Amino acid sequence: MKCILGILCLLAWRAATAAPATDTDYISTDEFAKCSTEDDHVGDCIKDIINGLIPRLQNGNPKLKIPPYEPFLLNRTSFRYESGAVKGRISVRNVKIYGFGLYRAKEVSLKIKGDKIKLRLVGEMPKMNILGNYKADMQVNQLQLKPKGDFNVTLFDVEITTGTEGEIYRKDGKRFVRLDEIDSTPKIGDLTIKANGIFPDPELDQIALNVANQYWRDIYGIILPETRQYWQPLILRMLNESLQQIPIDQFLKE
Ligand SMILES: *[C@@H]1O[C@H](CO)[C@@H](O)[C@H](O)[C@H]1NC(C)=O
Ligand SMILES: *[C@@H]1O[C@H](CO)[C@@H](O)[C@H](O)[C@H]1NC(C)=O
Ligand SMILES: *[C@@H]1O[C@H](CO)[C@@H](O)[C@H](O)[C@H]1NC(C)=O
């Protein structure tokens, strides 16, 4: 879930953690106009840069140490869940996420006041496909479940609204941004879940999946706020780390 939200930061984070960038290896946006913060349309200007870079870099760029992100690979991640009668731990492995290459920013607004910066970004993806293996250890009332298997989740019409706040600082004669807050809300038009191994009996699996697919809106509505405490700080940290490698002078006129 957390990966759906931080597309931009994931991209930048992968670029940043793959290897330390040297001064000459920053993402270059020379072919785009630099945006002026004085301009009322600065948001549209930044939107064009984002929308130009995302498809262009989807197969990765060895020189910038950016790995391919179509699909985006996630080796392993896990989280703990506890709400009412349900509690446990779920971990996922060998996750492949398809769809980031089709991310489009729809609305961008940027406000800079002194060294404070505020960015609001609304973006969308027509379709995402998330494949992988999962393993869970859950307790539902008195029932102990240890499901394990493959999953294939398809999301349609994903819209992500992200608000961030931070500050501009100088390092090596360049301007960088450090974020101290992020707030991300994903909306999904439709979702289909396929999985096996929930129950030993494949027929029970099918029944459980039918229920999950029918009531996904309710499930999502519970899981999203419950898990925000896990993915939101993670996104903030990744975004914050990646921004240390990206001087904003690349994008913004002084
Ligand atoms: C993911 O796993 C593969 C194979 O086990 C490994 O080569 C790769 O370095 C791992 N990637 C990360 C980001 O840990
Ligand atoms: C995953 O599910 C989608 C939609 O149901 C399907 O198009 C796709 O082929 C599936 N992928 C795999 C690897 O099973
Ligand atoms: C963000 O990164 C800066 C370094 O650029 C660090 O000092 C700060 O603690 C980080 N904040 C968060 C919330 O990760």
Coordinates of C-alpha atoms and ligand atoms in Angstrom, one line a residue:
M1 CA 0.0 0.0 0.0
K2 CA 2.7 2.4 1.0
C3 CA 4.3 2.0 -2.5
I4 CA 1.2 3.3 -4.2
L5 CA 1.7 6.6 -2.5
G6 CA 5.2 7.7 -2.9
I7 CA 5.8 7.3 -6.6
L8 CA 8.0 10.3 -6.9
C9 CA 9.9 9.7 -3.7
L10 CA 10.4 6.0 -4.5
L11 CA 11.9 6.9 -7.8
A12 CA 14.1 9.5 -6.3
W13 CA 14.9 7.3 -3.3
R14 CA 16.0 4.4 -5.5
A15 CA 18.2 6.9 -7.4
A16 CA 19.6 8.2 -4.2
T17 CA 20.2 4.9 -2.5
A18 CA 21.5 3.0 -5.5
A19 CA 24.8 4.8 -5.2
P20 CA 25.9 8.2 -3.9
A21 CA 25.5 10.6 -6.7
T22 CA 28.4 12.8 -7.6
D23 CA 28.1 16.4 -8.4
T24 CA 27.7 15.9 -12.1
D25 CA 25.3 13.0 -11.9
Y26 CA 22.2 14.8 -10.7
I27 CA 19.0 14.4 -12.7
S28 CA 19.3 17.0 -15.5
T29 CA 16.3 18.8 -16.7
D30 CA 18.2 21.0 -19.2
E31 CA 15.6 20.3 -21.9
F32 CA 12.8 21.7 -19.7
A33 CA 12.3 25.3 -18.9
K34 CA 13.3 26.2 -15.4
C35 CA 10.3 27.2 -13.4
S36 CA 10.0 30.7 -11.9
T37 CA 8.5 30.8 -8.4
E38 CA 7.3 34.3 -9.2
D39 CA 5.1 32.9 -11.9
D40 CA 1.4 32.2 -11.1
H41 CA 1.8 29.0 -13.3
V42 CA 4.8 27.6 -11.4
G43 CA 2.7 24.5 -10.5
D44 CA 2.0 23.8 -14.2
C45 CA 5.7 24.3 -15.0
I46 CA 6.7 21.7 -12.4
K47 CA 3.9 19.4 -13.5
D48 CA 5.4 19.4 -17.0
I49 CA 8.8 18.5 -15.6
I50 CA 7.4 15.6 -13.5
N51 CA 5.4 14.3 -16.4
G52 CA 8.3 14.6 -18.8
L53 CA 10.7 12.7 -16.5
I54 CA 8.6 9.8 -15.3
P55 CA 8.0 8.0 -18.6
R56 CA 11.5 8.9 -19.7
L57 CA 13.2 7.3 -16.8
Q58 CA 10.9 4.2 -16.5
N59 CA 13.5 1.8 -17.9
G60 CA 16.2 3.2 -15.6
N61 CA 19.3 5.2 -16.3
P62 CA 22.6 3.6 -15.4
K63 CA 24.5 6.9 -15.5
L64 CA 22.2 8.4 -12.9
K65 CA 22.1 5.0 -11.1
I66 CA 18.3 4.9 -11.5
P67 CA 17.1 1.3 -11.7
P68 CA 14.0 0.5 -13.9
Y69 CA 10.7 1.2 -12.1
E70 CA 8.4 -0.4 -14.6
P71 CA 8.0 -2.7 -12.9
F72 CA 9.1 -1.5 -9.5
L73 CA 10.6 -4.3 -7.4
L74 CA 10.2 -4.6 -3.7
N75 CA 12.0 -7.5 -2.0
R76 CA 10.4 -7.7 1.3
T77 CA 8.2 -5.6 3.6
S78 CA 6.0 -6.3 6.5
F79 CA 3.6 -4.7 8.8
R80 CA 1.7 -5.4 12.0
Y81 CA -2.1 -5.0 12.1
E82 CA -4.4 -4.8 15.1
S83 CA -8.0 -3.7 15.1
G84 CA -10.9 -5.1 17.0
A85 CA -11.0 -8.9 16.6
V86 CA -8.2 -9.0 14.1
K87 CA -4.5 -8.8 14.8
G88 CA -1.3 -10.1 13.3
R89 CA 1.6 -9.6 11.0
I90 CA 1.7 -9.7 7.3
S91 CA 4.8 -9.8 5.2
V92 CA 5.1 -9.7 1.4
R93 CA 8.1 -10.7 -0.7
N94 CA 9.2 -10.5 -4.3
V95 CA 6.7 -7.8 -5.1
K96 CA 6.5 -6.4 -8.6
I97 CA 4.5 -3.3 -9.1
Y98 CA 3.4 -2.3 -12.6
G99 CA 2.0 1.1 -13.4
F100 CA 4.3 3.8 -12.1
G101 CA 5.5 4.5 -15.6
L102 CA 2.0 5.7 -16.4
Y103 CA 1.8 8.1 -13.5
R104 CA 0.7 11.5 -14.5
A105 CA 0.7 14.6 -12.3
K106 CA -2.7 16.4 -12.7
E107 CA -2.4 19.4 -10.4
V108 CA 0.7 20.8 -8.7
S109 CA 0.8 23.8 -6.5
L110 CA 4.0 25.2 -5.0
K111 CA 4.3 28.0 -2.4
I112 CA 7.6 29.3 -1.3
K113 CA 7.8 31.9 1.5
G114 CA 11.3 32.7 2.7
D115 CA 12.9 29.3 3.3
K116 CA 9.5 27.6 3.8
I117 CA 8.1 25.4 1.0
K118 CA 4.7 23.9 0.5
L119 CA 3.9 21.5 -2.3
R120 CA 0.6 19.9 -3.1
L121 CA 0.5 17.2 -5.8
V122 CA -2.5 15.4 -7.3
G123 CA -1.5 12.6 -9.6
E124 CA -3.2 9.6 -11.2
M125 CA -2.5 6.2 -12.6
P126 CA -5.1 4.5 -14.8
K127 CA -4.1 1.0 -13.6
M128 CA -1.7 -0.7 -11.2
N129 CA -0.9 -4.3 -10.9
I130 CA 0.8 -5.6 -7.8
L131 CA 2.1 -9.2 -7.8
G132 CA 4.0 -11.1 -5.1
N133 CA 4.1 -13.7 -2.4
Y134 CA 2.6 -13.1 1.0
K135 CA 2.7 -14.8 4.4
A136 CA 0.6 -13.8 7.4
D137 CA 0.2 -14.8 11.0
M138 CA -3.1 -13.6 12.2
Q139 CA -5.6 -14.1 14.9
V140 CA -9.2 -13.5 14.2
N141 CA -11.2 -13.9 17.4
Q142 CA -10.0 -17.2 18.8
L143 CA -9.0 -18.5 15.3
Q144 CA -5.3 -18.7 14.5
L145 CA -4.6 -18.3 10.7
K146 CA -1.3 -18.7 9.0
P147 CA -2.1 -18.1 5.3
K148 CA 0.7 -18.1 2.7
G149 CA 0.6 -17.9 -1.0
D150 CA 0.7 -15.7 -4.1
F151 CA -1.3 -12.6 -4.7
N152 CA -2.2 -10.4 -7.7
V153 CA -4.0 -7.2 -6.9
T154 CA -5.1 -4.9 -9.7
L155 CA -6.1 -1.3 -8.9
F156 CA -7.9 0.9 -11.4
D157 CA -8.1 4.7 -11.5
V158 CA -5.7 5.4 -8.7
E159 CA -5.6 9.1 -7.6
I160 CA -3.1 10.2 -5.0
T161 CA -3.2 13.6 -3.3
T162 CA -0.1 14.5 -1.4
G163 CA 0.7 17.6 0.6
T164 CA 4.1 18.3 1.9
E165 CA 5.8 21.0 3.9
G166 CA 9.5 21.7 4.4
E167 CA 12.3 24.1 4.2
I168 CA 15.0 25.2 1.8
Y169 CA 18.6 25.0 2.9
R170 CA 22.0 25.5 1.3
K171 CA 24.8 23.0 0.9
D172 CA 27.9 23.2 -1.4
G173 CA 26.5 26.4 -2.9
K174 CA 23.3 24.7 -4.0
R175 CA 19.7 24.8 -2.7
F176 CA 18.1 21.7 -1.3
V177 CA 14.7 20.9 0.3
R178 CA 14.2 19.1 3.6
L179 CA 10.7 18.0 4.4
D180 CA 9.2 17.8 7.9
E181 CA 5.6 16.8 7.0
I182 CA 3.7 14.8 4.5
D183 CA 0.1 13.8 4.1
S184 CA -0.9 11.4 1.4
T185 CA -4.4 10.2 0.5
P186 CA -4.9 7.6 -2.2
K187 CA -8.3 7.0 -3.8
I188 CA -9.0 4.0 -5.8
G189 CA -11.7 3.6 -8.5
D190 CA -11.9 -0.2 -8.4
L191 CA -9.8 -3.1 -7.1
T192 CA -9.6 -6.8 -7.8
I193 CA -7.8 -9.2 -5.5
K194 CA -6.6 -12.7 -6.6
A195 CA -4.8 -14.9 -4.1
N196 CA -4.2 -18.4 -3.1
G197 CA -3.2 -20.1 0.2
I198 CA -5.6 -18.2 2.4
F199 CA -7.2 -21.5 3.5
P200 CA -6.0 -25.0 2.9
D201 CA -9.1 -25.6 0.8
P202 CA -9.1 -23.8 -2.6
E203 CA -12.9 -23.5 -2.5
L204 CA -12.8 -21.6 0.8
D205 CA -10.1 -19.4 -0.8
Q206 CA -12.5 -18.6 -3.6
I207 CA -15.3 -17.7 -1.1
A208 CA -13.0 -15.5 0.9
L209 CA -11.8 -13.7 -2.3
N210 CA -15.4 -13.2 -3.5
V211 CA -16.2 -11.6 -0.1
A212 CA -13.0 -9.5 -0.2
N213 CA -13.7 -8.3 -3.8
Q214 CA -17.3 -7.5 -3.0
Y215 CA -16.4 -5.5 0.2
W216 CA -13.0 -4.1 -0.8
R217 CA -14.2 -0.5 -0.2
D218 CA -15.0 -1.3 3.4
I219 CA -11.8 -3.3 3.9
Y220 CA -9.7 -0.5 2.3
G221 CA -11.5 2.1 4.4
I222 CA -10.4 0.4 7.6
I223 CA -6.9 -0.7 6.5
L224 CA -5.8 2.7 5.0
P225 CA -6.1 4.8 8.2
E226 CA -4.9 1.9 10.4
T227 CA -1.7 1.5 8.4
R228 CA -1.0 5.2 7.8
Q229 CA 1.3 5.3 10.9
Y230 CA 3.6 2.8 9.0
W231 CA 3.7 4.1 5.5
Q232 CA 3.5 7.8 6.1
P233 CA 6.8 8.2 8.1
L234 CA 8.4 5.8 5.6
I235 CA 7.5 7.9 2.7
L236 CA 8.6 11.0 4.5
R237 CA 12.0 9.4 5.3
M238 CA 12.5 8.2 1.7
L239 CA 11.5 11.5 0.2
N240 CA 13.7 13.4 2.6
E241 CA 16.7 11.2 1.9
S242 CA 16.3 11.4 -1.9
L243 CA 15.9 15.2 -1.8
Q244 CA 19.4 15.4 -0.3
Q245 CA 20.7 14.3 -3.8
I246 CA 18.5 16.7 -5.8
P247 CA 19.4 20.3 -5.8
I248 CA 16.3 22.3 -6.6
D249 CA 18.3 24.8 -8.7
Q250 CA 17.8 22.1 -11.4
F251 CA 14.1 23.0 -11.4
L252 CA 13.6 26.4 -10.0
K253 CA 15.0 29.8 -10.8
E254 CA 16.6 31.5 -7.9
Ligands
LIG1 C1 16.5 -8.0 -3.9 O1 16.9 -9.3 -4.0 C2 17.8 -9.6 -5.0 C3 17.9 -11.1 -5.1 O2 17.9 -11.8 -3.9 C4 19.1 -8.9 -4.8 O3 20.0 -9.2 -5.9 C5 18.8 -7.4 -4.7 O4 20.0 -6.7 -4.4 C6 17.8 -7.1 -3.6 N1 17.4 -5.7 -3.7 C7 17.3 -4.9 -2.7 C8 16.9 -3.5 -2.9 O5 17.5 -5.3 -1.5
LIG2 C1 -3.0 -10.5 -12.6 O1 -4.4 -10.1 -12.7 C2 -4.7 -9.3 -13.8 C3 -6.1 -8.9 -13.7 O2 -7.0 -9.9 -13.3 C4 -4.3 -10.1 -15.1 O3 -4.6 -9.3 -16.2 C5 -2.9 -10.5 -15.0 O4 -2.6 -11.3 -16.2 C6 -2.6 -11.3 -13.8 N1 -1.1 -11.5 -13.7 C7 -0.6 -12.7 -13.4 C8 0.9 -12.8 -13.4 O5 -1.3 -13.6 -13.0
LIG3 C1 15.1 15.1 6.9 O1 16.4 15.2 6.5 C2 17.2 16.0 7.2 C3 18.6 16.1 6.5 O2 18.4 16.6 5.2 C4 17.3 15.5 8.6 O3 18.1 16.4 9.4 C5 15.9 15.4 9.2 O4 16.0 14.8 10.5 C6 15.0 14.6 8.3 N1 13.6 14.6 8.9 C7 12.8 13.6 8.8 C8 11.5 13.8 9.4 O5 13.1 12.5 8.3

